[in-house]
Amino acid sequence: SQKIEQNSEALNIQEGKTATLTCNYTNYSPAYLQWYRQDPGRGPVFLLLIRENEKEKRKERLKVTFDTTLKQSLFHITASQPADSATYLCAPSKDGSGNTGKLIFGQGTTLQVKP
Amino acid sequence: EADIYQTPRYLVIGTGKKITLECSQTMGHDKMYWYQQDPGMELHLIHYSYGVNSTEKGDLSSESTVSRIRTEHFPLTLESARPSHTSQYLCASKGQGTGELFFGEGSRLTVL
């Protein structure tokens, strides 16, 4: 069955450092992959989308890579700030076409940035 | 700021009660979704709709039902709530193409 794996352990880093979060998926080939941020008790907020034919995507301090051979996406936050502290969810599209908009969400990795 | 709204944000009710969680969006999106999320766990798709009068069950079996009579409105109903239904319910919508999901703030349901 389709499966998403993210580091379940919290990631603690010092302010100013680069945070790197990992997302691995198995048993299918998503057309695209999205990353969301979720704060406690709130709904997820979209950050970035990367398509299967894109190796890398950037947005301000965020960078996402997508390796379809390794079936892995890496999410980087450079020059991290305490305000970046949140849970980050990886969400590959459920189907290869991407037309349904249905996503499979990982459990998320909680990032804690210390001042 | 996402234009998708959920009410109530918090609901505590007794076993056996009927409840409806409301979800409305003002973006004119055809596709709408309901996800269920337990604390510290992943979101699971329980219902989705591709337009008016279209509803489908998601990957996670749920005793809830949904309706889509208007584009902007996608309510979720539990006919007889049980403690096992205690969870956070998140509504989302999506526009055309392979775009982002816009989520509401969620409805946290506690059934005693």
GROMACS .gro file of C-alpha atoms in nm:
model
  227
    1SER     CA    1   0.000   0.000   0.000
    2GLN     CA    2   0.103   0.362  -0.047
    3LYS     CA    3   0.306   0.486   0.245
    4ILE     CA    4   0.464   0.816   0.350
    5GLU     CA    5   0.743   0.834   0.607
    6GLN     CA    6   0.863   1.145   0.783
    7ASN     CA    7   1.091   1.166   1.085
    8SER     CA    8   0.858   1.125   1.378
    9GLU     CA    9   1.117   1.262   1.619
   10ALA     CA   10   1.121   1.637   1.666
   11LEU     CA   11   1.403   1.829   1.505
   12ASN     CA   12   1.569   2.083   1.735
   13ILE     CA   13   1.807   2.337   1.583
   14GLN     CA   14   1.964   2.668   1.671
   15GLU     CA   15   1.839   2.991   1.519
   16GLY     CA   16   2.024   3.079   1.201
   17LYS     CA   17   2.101   2.719   1.105
   18THR     CA   18   1.950   2.527   0.814
   19ALA     CA   19   1.677   2.278   0.896
   20THR     CA   20   1.645   1.975   0.669
   21LEU     CA   21   1.335   1.756   0.682
   22THR     CA   22   1.298   1.425   0.499
   23CYS     CA   23   0.999   1.264   0.331
   24ASN     CA   24   1.012   0.914   0.185
   25TYR     CA   25   0.731   0.744  -0.001
   26THR     CA   26   0.683   0.386  -0.119
   27ASN     CA   27   0.473   0.180  -0.356
   28TYR     CA   28   0.366   0.448  -0.601
   29SER     CA   29   0.475   0.735  -0.823
   30PRO     CA   30   0.311   1.067  -0.737
   31ALA     CA   31   0.275   1.332  -1.005
   32TYR     CA   32   0.370   1.603  -0.756
   33LEU     CA   33   0.448   1.656  -0.392
   34GLN     CA   34   0.346   1.937  -0.161
   35TRP     CA   35   0.475   2.062   0.172
   36TYR     CA   36   0.251   2.219   0.434
   37ARG     CA   37   0.306   2.387   0.767
   38GLN     CA   38   0.072   2.311   1.056
   39ASP     CA   39   0.064   2.500   1.385
   40PRO     CA   40  -0.096   2.338   1.693
   41GLY     CA   41  -0.474   2.328   1.670
   42ARG     CA   42  -0.479   2.490   1.324
   43GLY     CA   43  -0.533   2.371   0.970
   44PRO     CA   44  -0.232   2.306   0.744
   45VAL     CA   45  -0.104   2.593   0.530
   46PHE     CA   46   0.046   2.531   0.187
   47LEU     CA   47   0.414   2.614   0.139
   48LEU     CA   48   0.550   2.464  -0.183
   49LEU     CA   49   0.459   2.226  -0.464
   50ILE     CA   50   0.714   2.039  -0.674
   51ARG     CA   51   0.633   1.831  -0.981
   52GLU     CA   52   0.783   1.497  -1.076
   53ASN     CA   53   0.983   1.654  -1.358
   54GLU     CA   54   1.135   1.920  -1.130
   55LYS     CA   55   1.447   1.849  -0.930
   56GLU     CA   56   1.432   2.155  -0.706
   57LYS     CA   57   1.199   2.442  -0.610
   58ARG     CA   58   1.274   2.752  -0.407
   59LYS     CA   59   1.067   3.013  -0.232
   60GLU     CA   60   1.241   3.274  -0.019
   61ARG     CA   61   1.419   3.076   0.259
   62LEU     CA   62   1.256   2.747   0.158
   63LYS     CA   63   1.393   2.487  -0.080
   64VAL     CA   64   1.241   2.153  -0.180
   65THR     CA   65   1.400   1.871  -0.377
   66PHE     CA   66   1.224   1.576  -0.536
   67ASP     CA   67   1.415   1.260  -0.625
   68THR     CA   68   1.180   1.018  -0.799
   69THR     CA   69   1.451   0.751  -0.816
   70LEU     CA   70   1.509   0.754  -0.442
   71LYS     CA   71   1.138   0.824  -0.383
   72GLN     CA   72   1.235   1.105  -0.152
   73SER     CA   73   1.179   1.475  -0.099
   74LEU     CA   74   1.394   1.701   0.116
   75PHE     CA   75   1.264   2.026   0.263
   76HIS     CA   76   1.515   2.290   0.371
   77ILE     CA   77   1.466   2.608   0.571
   78THR     CA   78   1.773   2.828   0.563
   79ALA     CA   79   1.853   3.093   0.824
   80SER     CA   80   1.588   2.941   1.050
   81GLN     CA   81   1.399   3.156   1.299
   82PRO     CA   82   1.199   3.070   1.613
   83ALA     CA   83   0.886   3.164   1.414
   84ASP     CA   84   0.959   2.867   1.186
   85SER     CA   85   0.880   2.632   1.476
   86ALA     CA   86   0.586   2.417   1.364
   87THR     CA   87   0.501   2.075   1.225
   88TYR     CA   88   0.581   2.029   0.856
   89LEU     CA   89   0.376   1.786   0.652
   90CYS     CA   90   0.480   1.614   0.333
   91ALA     CA   91   0.192   1.537   0.095
   92PRO     CA   92   0.251   1.353  -0.231
   93SER     CA   93  -0.042   1.337  -0.468
   94LYS     CA   94  -0.228   1.011  -0.433
   95ASP     CA   95  -0.244   0.942  -0.804
   96GLY     CA   96  -0.001   0.968  -1.089
   97SER     CA   97  -0.215   1.208  -1.288
   98GLY     CA   98  -0.266   1.457  -1.009
   99ASN     CA   99  -0.610   1.539  -1.143
  100THR     CA  100  -0.802   1.432  -0.836
  101GLY     CA  101  -0.622   1.666  -0.600
  102LYS     CA  102  -0.625   1.387  -0.343
  103LEU     CA  103  -0.317   1.388  -0.123
  104ILE     CA  104  -0.163   1.139   0.116
  105PHE     CA  105  -0.018   1.314   0.418
  106GLY     CA  106   0.281   1.209   0.621
  107GLN     CA  107   0.269   1.222   0.998
  108GLY     CA  108   0.479   1.536   0.993
  109THR     CA  109   0.804   1.639   1.153
  110THR     CA  110   0.797   1.893   1.434
  111LEU     CA  111   1.067   2.157   1.406
  112GLN     CA  112   1.177   2.356   1.710
  113VAL     CA  113   1.409   2.651   1.645
  114LYS     CA  114   1.579   2.779   1.958
  115PRO     CA  115   1.689   3.143   1.990
  116GLU     CA  116  -0.557   3.430   0.380
  117ALA     CA  117  -0.773   3.128   0.287
  118ASP     CA  118  -1.144   3.192   0.238
  119ILE     CA  119  -1.263   2.866   0.383
  120TYR     CA  120  -1.451   2.855   0.710
  121GLN     CA  121  -1.545   2.582   0.951
  122THR     CA  122  -1.792   2.592   1.236
  123PRO     CA  123  -1.795   2.510   1.515
  124ARG     CA  124  -1.425   2.528   1.605
  125TYR     CA  125  -1.485   2.323   1.917
  126LEU     CA  126  -1.775   2.096   2.008
  127VAL     CA  127  -1.828   1.878   2.315
  128ILE     CA  128  -2.137   1.659   2.303
  129GLY     CA  129  -2.281   1.344   2.457
  130THR     CA  130  -2.300   1.002   2.297
  131GLY     CA  131  -2.591   0.948   2.061
  132LYS     CA  132  -2.633   1.310   1.954
  133LYS     CA  133  -2.657   1.411   1.590
  134ILE     CA  134  -2.401   1.669   1.483
  135THR     CA  135  -2.324   1.862   1.167
  136LEU     CA  136  -1.989   2.024   1.101
  137GLU     CA  137  -2.015   2.313   0.859
  138CYS     CA  138  -1.764   2.403   0.590
  139SER     CA  139  -1.796   2.692   0.347
  140GLN     CA  140  -1.560   2.842   0.091
  141THR     CA  141  -1.594   3.161  -0.111
  142MET     CA  142  -1.333   3.082  -0.376
  143GLY     CA  143  -1.567   2.903  -0.616
  144HIS     CA  144  -1.364   2.582  -0.590
  145ASP     CA  145  -1.521   2.267  -0.732
  146LYS     CA  146  -1.315   2.018  -0.535
  147MET     CA  147  -1.367   1.990  -0.161
  148TYR     CA  148  -1.237   1.741   0.096
  149TRP     CA  149  -1.283   1.631   0.456
  150TYR     CA  150  -0.982   1.501   0.647
  151GLN     CA  151  -0.973   1.351   0.996
  152GLN     CA  152  -0.669   1.401   1.218
  153ASP     CA  153  -0.600   1.259   1.563
  154PRO     CA  154  -0.341   1.440   1.782
  155GLY     CA  155   0.012   1.386   1.655
  156MET     CA  156  -0.110   1.174   1.368
  157GLU     CA  157  -0.141   1.212   0.993
  158LEU     CA  158  -0.446   1.348   0.812
  159HIS     CA  159  -0.673   1.084   0.663
  160LEU     CA  160  -0.913   1.158   0.377
  161ILE     CA  161  -1.267   1.056   0.473
  162HIS     CA  162  -1.482   1.228   0.207
  163TYR     CA  163  -1.438   1.430  -0.110
  164SER     CA  164  -1.647   1.602  -0.374
  165TYR     CA  165  -1.568   1.716  -0.727
  166GLY     CA  166  -1.872   1.937  -0.757
  167VAL     CA  167  -2.240   1.981  -0.682
  168ASN     CA  168  -2.418   1.649  -0.622
  169SER     CA  169  -2.086   1.462  -0.629
  170THR     CA  170  -1.963   1.292  -0.311
  171GLU     CA  171  -1.725   1.001  -0.260
  172LYS     CA  172  -1.583   0.817   0.037
  173GLY     CA  173  -1.215   0.858   0.108
  174ASP     CA  174  -0.946   0.617   0.214
  175LEU     CA  175  -1.040   0.602   0.581
  176SER     CA  176  -1.375   0.447   0.653
  177SER     CA  177  -1.601   0.688   0.838
  178GLU     CA  178  -1.954   0.665   0.975
  179SER     CA  179  -2.007   1.028   0.882
  180THR     CA  180  -2.192   1.142   0.570
  181VAL     CA  181  -2.155   1.450   0.353
  182SER     CA  182  -2.363   1.644   0.103
  183ARG     CA  183  -2.284   1.897  -0.170
  184ILE     CA  184  -2.595   2.083  -0.271
  185ARG     CA  185  -2.414   2.412  -0.334
  186THR     CA  186  -2.062   2.469  -0.464
  187GLU     CA  187  -1.959   2.670  -0.161
  188HIS     CA  188  -2.098   2.441   0.109
  189PHE     CA  189  -1.981   2.090   0.213
  190PRO     CA  190  -2.124   1.988   0.552
  191LEU     CA  191  -2.035   1.668   0.737
  192THR     CA  192  -2.295   1.489   0.953
  193LEU     CA  193  -2.274   1.225   1.222
  194GLU     CA  194  -2.617   1.078   1.292
  195SER     CA  195  -2.523   0.930   1.629
  196ALA     CA  196  -2.194   1.044   1.778
  197ARG     CA  197  -1.976   0.803   1.974
  198PRO     CA  198  -1.655   0.853   2.176
  199SER     CA  199  -1.462   0.689   1.889
  200HIS     CA  200  -1.559   0.989   1.672
  201THR     CA  201  -1.356   1.222   1.894
  202SER     CA  202  -1.104   1.385   1.660
  203GLN     CA  203  -1.019   1.696   1.462
  204TYR     CA  204  -1.203   1.732   1.132
  205LEU     CA  205  -1.042   1.948   0.864
  206CYS     CA  206  -1.217   2.074   0.553
  207ALA     CA  207  -1.023   2.175   0.242
  208SER     CA  208  -1.086   2.296  -0.111
  209LYS     CA  209  -0.889   2.316  -0.433
  210GLY     CA  210  -0.920   2.508  -0.756
  211GLN     CA  211  -0.845   2.390  -1.109
  212GLY     CA  212  -0.525   2.204  -1.192
  213THR     CA  213  -0.263   2.059  -0.962
  214GLY     CA  214  -0.271   2.329  -0.702
  215GLU     CA  215  -0.261   2.368  -0.330
  216LEU     CA  216  -0.530   2.270  -0.086
  217PHE     CA  217  -0.680   2.549   0.119
  218PHE     CA  218  -0.767   2.426   0.468
  219GLY     CA  219  -1.010   2.559   0.722
  220GLU     CA  220  -0.909   2.596   1.084
  221GLY     CA  221  -1.069   2.266   1.175
  222SER     CA  222  -1.348   2.147   1.404
  223ARG     CA  223  -1.234   1.969   1.716
  224LEU     CA  224  -1.504   1.724   1.823
  225THR     CA  225  -1.515   1.558   2.164
  226VAL     CA  226  -1.782   1.298   2.230
  227LEU     CA  227  -1.833   1.206   2.594
   0.00000   0.00000   0.00000
